[in-house]
PDB file of C-alpha atoms in Angstrom:
ATOM      1  CA  ALA A  83      58.243 -66.417 -34.835  1.00 81.00           C
ATOM      2  CA  GLU A  84      55.134 -68.311 -33.783  1.00 88.00           C
ATOM      3  CA  LYS A  85      55.580 -67.131 -30.230  1.00 87.00           C
ATOM      4  CA  ALA A  86      55.963 -63.512 -31.317  1.00 89.00           C
ATOM      5  CA  ARG A  87      52.888 -63.849 -33.464  1.00 89.00           C
ATOM      6  CA  SER A  88      51.029 -65.487 -30.563  1.00 91.00           C
ATOM      7  CA  ASP A  89      52.109 -62.691 -28.233  1.00 91.00           C
ATOM      8  CA  ASP A  90      51.088 -60.130 -30.846  1.00 91.00           C
ATOM      9  CA  LEU A  91      47.674 -61.773 -31.267  1.00 91.00           C
ATOM     10  CA  SER A  92      47.248 -62.002 -27.469  1.00 92.00           C
ATOM     11  CA  GLY A  93      48.036 -58.271 -27.221  1.00 92.00           C
ATOM     12  CA  GLN A  94      45.570 -57.489 -29.970  1.00 92.00           C
ATOM     13  CA  LEU A  95      42.981 -59.739 -28.268  1.00 93.00           C
ATOM     14  CA  ARG A  96      43.461 -57.926 -24.957  1.00 93.00           C
ATOM     15  CA  THR A  97      43.207 -54.568 -26.691  1.00 94.00           C
ATOM     16  CA  LEU A  98      40.063 -55.639 -28.551  1.00 93.00           C
ATOM     17  CA  SER A  99      38.625 -57.150 -25.382  1.00 92.00           C
ATOM     18  CA  GLU A 100      39.231 -53.878 -23.536  1.00 93.00           C
ATOM     19  CA  ARG A 101      37.646 -51.966 -26.404  1.00 93.00           C
ATOM     20  CA  VAL A 102      34.619 -54.296 -26.395  1.00 94.00           C
ATOM     21  CA  GLY A 103      34.263 -53.758 -22.627  1.00 93.00           C
ATOM     22  CA  GLN A 104      34.639 -50.032 -23.102  1.00 94.00           C
ATOM     23  CA  ALA A 105      32.060 -50.105 -25.944  1.00 94.00           C
ATOM     24  CA  ALA A 106      29.634 -52.050 -23.722  1.00 94.00           C
ATOM     25  CA  ARG A 107      30.108 -49.483 -20.917  1.00 94.00           C
ATOM     26  CA  LEU A 108      29.577 -46.640 -23.384  1.00 95.00           C
ATOM     27  CA  GLU A 109      26.455 -48.350 -24.758  1.00 94.00           C
ATOM     28  CA  ARG A 110      25.006 -48.724 -21.240  1.00 95.00           C
ATOM     29  CA  ALA A 111      25.832 -45.084 -20.501  1.00 94.00           C
ATOM     30  CA  TYR A 112      24.215 -44.076 -23.804  1.00 95.00           C
ATOM     31  CA  ILE A 113      21.023 -46.021 -22.961  1.00 95.00           C
ATOM     32  CA  ALA A 114      20.938 -44.440 -19.493  1.00 94.00           C
ATOM     33  CA  LEU A 115      21.397 -41.024 -21.089  1.00 95.00           C
ATOM     34  CA  GLN A 116      18.531 -41.728 -23.506  1.00 94.00           C
ATOM     35  CA  ASP A 117      16.285 -42.791 -20.614  1.00 94.00           C
ATOM     36  CA  ALA A 118      17.172 -39.629 -18.706  1.00 94.00           C
ATOM     37  CA  HIS A 119      16.490 -37.545 -21.831  1.00 95.00           C
ATOM     38  CA  ARG A 120      13.044 -39.166 -22.251  1.00 94.00           C
ATOM     39  CA  ALA A 121      12.246 -38.562 -18.572  1.00 94.00           C
ATOM     40  CA  GLN A 122      13.311 -34.923 -18.895  1.00 94.00           C
ATOM     41  CA  GLY A 123      11.202 -34.566 -22.037  1.00 93.00           C
ATOM     42  CA  ALA A 124       8.169 -35.949 -20.209  1.00 93.00           C
ATOM     43  CA  GLU A 125       8.752 -33.578 -17.281  1.00 93.00           C
ATOM     44  CA  LEU A 126       9.152 -30.655 -19.667  1.00 92.00           C
ATOM     45  CA  ALA A 127       5.901 -31.547 -21.455  1.00 91.00           C
ATOM     46  CA  LYS A 128       4.133 -31.792 -18.099  1.00 90.00           C
ATOM     47  CA  ALA A 129       5.540 -28.416 -16.998  1.00 88.00           C
ATOM     48  CA  GLN A 130       4.432 -26.821 -20.285  1.00 86.00           C
ATOM     49  CA  ALA A 131       0.916 -28.263 -19.887  1.00 85.00           C
ATOM     50  CA  ASP A 132       0.794 -26.959 -16.326  1.00 83.00           C
ATOM     51  CA  ALA A 133       1.900 -23.544 -17.563  1.00 82.00           C
ATOM     52  CA  ARG A 134      -0.969 -23.533 -20.081  1.00 81.00           C
ATOM     53  CA  HIS A 135      -3.412 -24.398 -17.300  1.00 80.00           C
ATOM     54  CA  VAL A 136      -2.046 -21.608 -15.129  1.00 81.00           C
ATOM     55  CA  GLY A 137      -2.631 -19.180 -17.993  1.00 79.00           C
ATOM     56  CA  LYS A 138      -6.244 -20.346 -18.275  1.00 80.00           C
ATOM     57  CA  TYR A 139      -6.690 -19.980 -14.534  1.00 80.00           C
ATOM     58  CA  LYS A 140      -5.232 -16.475 -14.547  1.00 83.00           C
ATOM     59  CA  GLN A 141      -7.569 -15.502 -17.380  1.00 83.00           C
ATOM     60  CA  THR A 142     -10.553 -16.905 -15.485  1.00 82.00           C
ATOM     61  CA  VAL A 143      -9.494 -15.098 -12.294  1.00 83.00           C
ATOM     62  CA  ARG A 144      -9.225 -11.780 -14.160  1.00 86.00           C
ATOM     63  CA  ALA A 145     -12.699 -12.269 -15.629  1.00 84.00           C
ATOM     64  CA  GLN A 146     -14.104 -13.135 -12.193  1.00 85.00           C
ATOM     65  CA  GLU A 147     -12.459 -10.069 -10.647  1.00 86.00           C
ATOM     66  CA  LYS A 148     -14.105  -7.866 -13.282  1.00 86.00           C
ATOM     67  CA  LEU A 149     -17.463  -9.522 -12.610  1.00 83.00           C
ATOM     68  CA  ILE A 150     -17.091  -9.036  -8.849  1.00 83.00           C
ATOM     69  CA  ALA A 151     -16.230  -5.364  -9.330  1.00 86.00           C
ATOM     70  CA  LYS A 152     -19.331  -4.860 -11.478  1.00 84.00           C
ATOM     71  CA  LEU A 153     -21.537  -6.656  -8.951  1.00 81.00           C
ATOM     72  CA  GLU A 154     -20.120  -4.540  -6.135  1.00 83.00           C
ATOM     73  CA  SER A 155     -20.905  -1.378  -8.078  1.00 84.00           C
ATOM     74  CA  LEU A 156     -24.488  -2.618  -8.450  1.00 80.00           C
ATOM     75  CA  VAL A 157     -24.848  -3.482  -4.770  1.00 80.00           C
ATOM     76  CA  ARG A 158     -23.521  -0.147  -3.410  1.00 83.00           C
ATOM     77  CA  PRO A 159     -26.613   1.906  -4.408  1.00 82.00           C
ATOM     78  CA  ALA A 160     -28.903  -0.746  -2.934  1.00 78.00           C
ATOM     79  CA  LEU A 161     -27.011  -0.636   0.349  1.00 78.00           C
ATOM     80  CA  ARG A 162     -27.289   3.153   0.408  1.00 80.00           C
ATOM     81  CA  ASP A 163     -31.057   2.856  -0.193  1.00 78.00           C
ATOM     82  CA  ALA A 164     -31.347   0.284   2.590  1.00 75.00           C
ATOM     83  CA  LYS A 165     -29.475   2.603   4.992  1.00 76.00           C
ATOM     84  CA  LYS A 166     -31.778   5.462   4.055  1.00 75.00           C
ATOM     85  CA  GLY A 167     -34.757   3.184   4.696  1.00 72.00           C
ATOM     86  CA  LYS A 168     -33.416   2.311   8.141  1.00 70.00           C
ATOM     87  CA  GLU A 169     -32.858   5.988   8.900  1.00 71.00           C
ATOM     88  CA  ALA A 170     -36.408   6.786   7.792  1.00 70.00           C
ATOM     89  CA  GLY A 171     -37.684   3.937   9.982  1.00 69.00           C
ATOM     90  CA  GLY A 172     -35.876   5.484  12.951  1.00 71.00           C
ATOM     91  CA  GLU A 173     -37.507   8.845  12.208  1.00 72.00           C
ATOM     92  CA  LEU A 174     -40.923   7.154  12.113  1.00 73.00           C
ATOM     93  CA  ASP A 175     -40.329   5.641  15.531  1.00 76.00           C
ATOM     94  CA  GLU A 176     -39.323   9.049  16.900  1.00 78.00           C
ATOM     95  CA  LEU A 177     -42.454  10.647  15.426  1.00 77.00           C
ATOM     96  CA  ARG A 178     -44.652   7.934  16.950  1.00 78.00           C
ATOM     97  CA  ALA A 179     -43.082   8.467  20.354  1.00 82.00           C
ATOM     98  CA  LYS A 180     -43.570  12.251  20.112  1.00 81.00           C
ATOM     99  CA  LEU A 181     -47.184  11.755  19.012  1.00 79.00           C
ATOM    100  CA  ALA A 182     -47.895   9.436  21.916  1.00 80.00           C
ATOM    101  CA  ALA A 183     -46.336  11.924  24.348  1.00 80.00           C
ATOM    102  CA  MET A 184     -48.346  14.796  22.886  1.00 80.00           C
ATOM    103  CA  GLU A 185     -51.559  12.769  23.061  1.00 73.00           C
ATOM    104  CA  ALA A 186     -50.896  11.979  26.691  1.00 75.00           C
ATOM    105  CA  GLN A 187     -50.143  15.644  27.509  1.00 73.00           C
ATOM    106  CA  HIS A 188     -53.201  16.854  25.663  1.00 66.00           C
ATOM    107  CA  ALA A 189     -55.466  14.294  27.257  1.00 67.00           C
ATOM    108  CA  GLU A 190     -54.324  15.430  30.683  1.00 68.00           C
ATOM    109  CA  ALA A 191     -54.709  19.114  29.848  1.00 66.00           C
ATOM    110  CA  ALA A 192     -57.985  19.004  27.932  1.00 57.00           C
ATOM    111  CA  GLY A 193     -59.790  16.320  29.820  1.00 57.00           C
ATOM    112  CA  VAL A 194     -61.128  13.135  28.292  1.00 52.00           C
ATOM    113  CA  GLY A 195     -64.188  13.377  26.005  1.00 54.00           C
ATOM    114  CA  THR A 196     -63.868  16.952  24.785  1.00 65.00           C
ATOM    115  CA  GLU A 197     -64.390  17.693  21.124  1.00 72.00           C
ATOM    116  CA  GLU A 198     -60.860  19.008  20.738  1.00 72.00           C
ATOM    117  CA  HIS A 199     -59.482  15.828  22.263  1.00 66.00           C
ATOM    118  CA  VAL A 200     -61.464  13.731  19.782  1.00 73.00           C
ATOM    119  CA  LYS A 201     -60.065  15.789  16.899  1.00 79.00           C
ATOM    120  CA  LEU A 202     -56.547  15.350  18.185  1.00 76.00           C
ATOM    121  CA  VAL A 203     -57.028  11.610  18.592  1.00 77.00           C
ATOM    122  CA  MET A 204     -58.341  11.441  15.010  1.00 83.00           C
ATOM    123  CA  ARG A 205     -55.322  13.401  13.766  1.00 83.00           C
ATOM    124  CA  ALA A 206     -53.002  11.144  15.722  1.00 82.00           C
ATOM    125  CA  GLU A 207     -54.655   8.060  14.251  1.00 85.00           C
ATOM    126  CA  GLN A 208     -54.381   9.576  10.782  1.00 85.00           C
ATOM    127  CA  ALA A 209     -50.664  10.329  11.355  1.00 83.00           C
ATOM    128  CA  GLU A 210     -50.207   6.772  12.624  1.00 85.00           C
ATOM    129  CA  ARG A 211     -51.838   5.395   9.446  1.00 85.00           C
ATOM    130  CA  ARG A 212     -49.590   7.594   7.295  1.00 85.00           C
ATOM    131  CA  ALA A 213     -46.511   6.457   9.220  1.00 83.00           C
ATOM    132  CA  THR A 214     -47.546   2.811   8.813  1.00 84.00           C
ATOM    133  CA  ALA A 215     -48.188   3.322   5.097  1.00 84.00           C
ATOM    134  CA  THR A 216     -44.810   5.029   4.676  1.00 84.00           C
ATOM    135  CA  GLU A 217     -43.112   2.220   6.552  1.00 85.00           C
ATOM    136  CA  ALA A 218     -44.837  -0.392   4.371  1.00 84.00           C
ATOM    137  CA  GLU A 219     -43.843   1.542   1.246  1.00 84.00           C
ATOM    138  CA  LEU A 220     -40.200   1.628   2.389  1.00 84.00           C
ATOM    139  CA  ALA A 221     -40.250  -2.122   3.016  1.00 84.00           C
ATOM    140  CA  ASP A 222     -41.854  -2.741  -0.391  1.00 86.00           C
ATOM    141  CA  ASN A 223     -39.260  -0.538  -2.071  1.00 84.00           C
ATOM    142  CA  ALA A 224     -36.426  -2.394  -0.341  1.00 84.00           C
ATOM    143  CA  ARG A 225     -37.851  -5.745  -1.467  1.00 86.00           C
ATOM    144  CA  ARG A 226     -38.409  -4.469  -5.006  1.00 86.00           C
ATOM    145  CA  TYR A 227     -34.869  -3.073  -5.204  1.00 85.00           C
ATOM    146  CA  ALA A 228     -33.447  -6.324  -3.880  1.00 85.00           C
ATOM    147  CA  ARG A 229     -35.359  -8.308  -6.548  1.00 87.00           C
ATOM    148  CA  GLU A 230     -34.232  -5.881  -9.223  1.00 85.00           C
ATOM    149  CA  ILE A 231     -30.601  -6.110  -8.070  1.00 86.00           C
ATOM    150  CA  ALA A 232     -30.751  -9.900  -8.046  1.00 84.00           C
ATOM    151  CA  ALA A 233     -32.203  -9.931 -11.574  1.00 84.00           C
ATOM    152  CA  LEU A 234     -29.521  -7.516 -12.791  1.00 85.00           C
ATOM    153  CA  LYS A 235     -26.796  -9.585 -11.154  1.00 83.00           C
ATOM    154  CA  LEU A 236     -28.103 -12.672 -12.900  1.00 84.00           C
ATOM    155  CA  LYS A 237     -28.236 -10.903 -16.272  1.00 83.00           C
ATOM    156  CA  LEU A 238     -24.751  -9.504 -15.758  1.00 83.00           C
ATOM    157  CA  ALA A 239     -23.344 -12.912 -14.838  1.00 81.00           C
ATOM    158  CA  GLU A 240     -25.012 -14.460 -17.898  1.00 80.00           C
ATOM    159  CA  LYS A 241     -23.591 -11.769 -20.179  1.00 80.00           C
ATOM    160  CA  GLU A 242     -20.136 -12.099 -18.644  1.00 78.00           C
ATOM    161  CA  ALA A 243     -20.228 -15.858 -19.111  1.00 77.00           C
ATOM    162  CA  GLU A 244     -21.477 -15.377 -22.657  1.00 75.00           C
ATOM    163  CA  LEU A 245     -18.659 -12.914 -23.401  1.00 78.00           C
ATOM    164  CA  MET A 246     -16.108 -15.340 -21.997  1.00 76.00           C
ATOM    165  CA  GLY A 247     -17.362 -18.052 -24.318  1.00 67.00           C
ATOM    166  CA  GLY A 248     -19.669 -19.633 -21.755  1.00 60.00           C
ATOM    167  CA  PHE A 249     -18.801 -22.418 -19.424  1.00 54.00           C
ATOM    168  CA  GLY A 250     -21.557 -24.832 -20.406  1.00 51.00           C
ATOM    169  CA  SER A 251     -22.165 -27.471 -17.787  1.00 44.00           C
ATOM    170  CA  GLN A 252     -20.373 -27.756 -14.463  1.00 45.00           C
ATOM    171  CA  VAL A 253     -18.410 -30.732 -15.831  1.00 44.00           C
ATOM    172  CA  ASN A 254     -16.663 -28.436 -18.340  1.00 46.00           C
ATOM    173  CA  LEU A 255     -15.082 -26.506 -15.486  1.00 49.00           C
ATOM    174  CA  GLU A 256     -12.707 -29.427 -14.865  1.00 48.00           C
ATOM    175  CA  LEU A 257      -9.095 -29.199 -15.948  1.00 46.00           C
ATOM    176  CA  ASP A 258      -8.447 -29.331 -19.708  1.00 48.00           C
ATOM    177  CA  GLU A 259     -12.101 -28.801 -20.536  1.00 48.00           C
ATOM    178  CA  LEU A 260     -12.434 -25.031 -20.294  1.00 50.00           C
ATOM    179  CA  PRO A 261     -13.427 -23.473 -23.622  1.00 52.00           C
ATOM    180  CA  GLN A 262     -10.464 -22.253 -25.645  1.00 55.00           C
ATOM    181  CA  PRO A 263     -10.442 -18.465 -26.040  1.00 55.00           C
ATOM    182  CA  ASN A 264     -11.179 -17.259 -29.526  1.00 59.00           C
ATOM    183  CA  PRO A 265      -8.077 -15.427 -30.853  1.00 57.00           C
ATOM    184  CA  ARG A 266     -10.341 -13.037 -32.755  1.00 61.00           C
ATOM    185  CA  ASP A 267     -12.044 -11.901 -29.538  1.00 52.00           C
ATOM    186  CA  PRO A 268     -10.542  -8.742 -28.000  1.00 49.00           C
TER     187      PRO A 268
END
């Protein structure tokens, strides 16, 4: 009976020993699973944070695209004015060349020193002064328009930045430091 009991206890001991080994394996697998779950949670949190940053970047890009479109619409009229100024400058050069040719023809035909020649020279000089004045006025207008466009661009950029909540200093443009959009703003 002792031997049967000993065999029975040995069988139970083996069974319990196997169960303890199996429990230890399961515990190690459980710990590994927990570690993997924590790592996945950290990756998920990182991906969600990145997704929030992408949203901020997309919003900033849309605002910049709107600003660029507005600036382009401001620059187009100035470019047209500059082209017109260049065209007018070309006309002035043509007029000067024609005037010089006419003076030369008249001087040959009328002879140097005649009263009519003097009048024509005076008219030519007067036309030259007018052409120079017109040219100077065109250049002044181009400079004035360029200053005005630059001032308007600056005001527009300031207003756009103000509407977007402002960026503050350059340091605030770094990741995670952009101003949060106000949910009440349209």
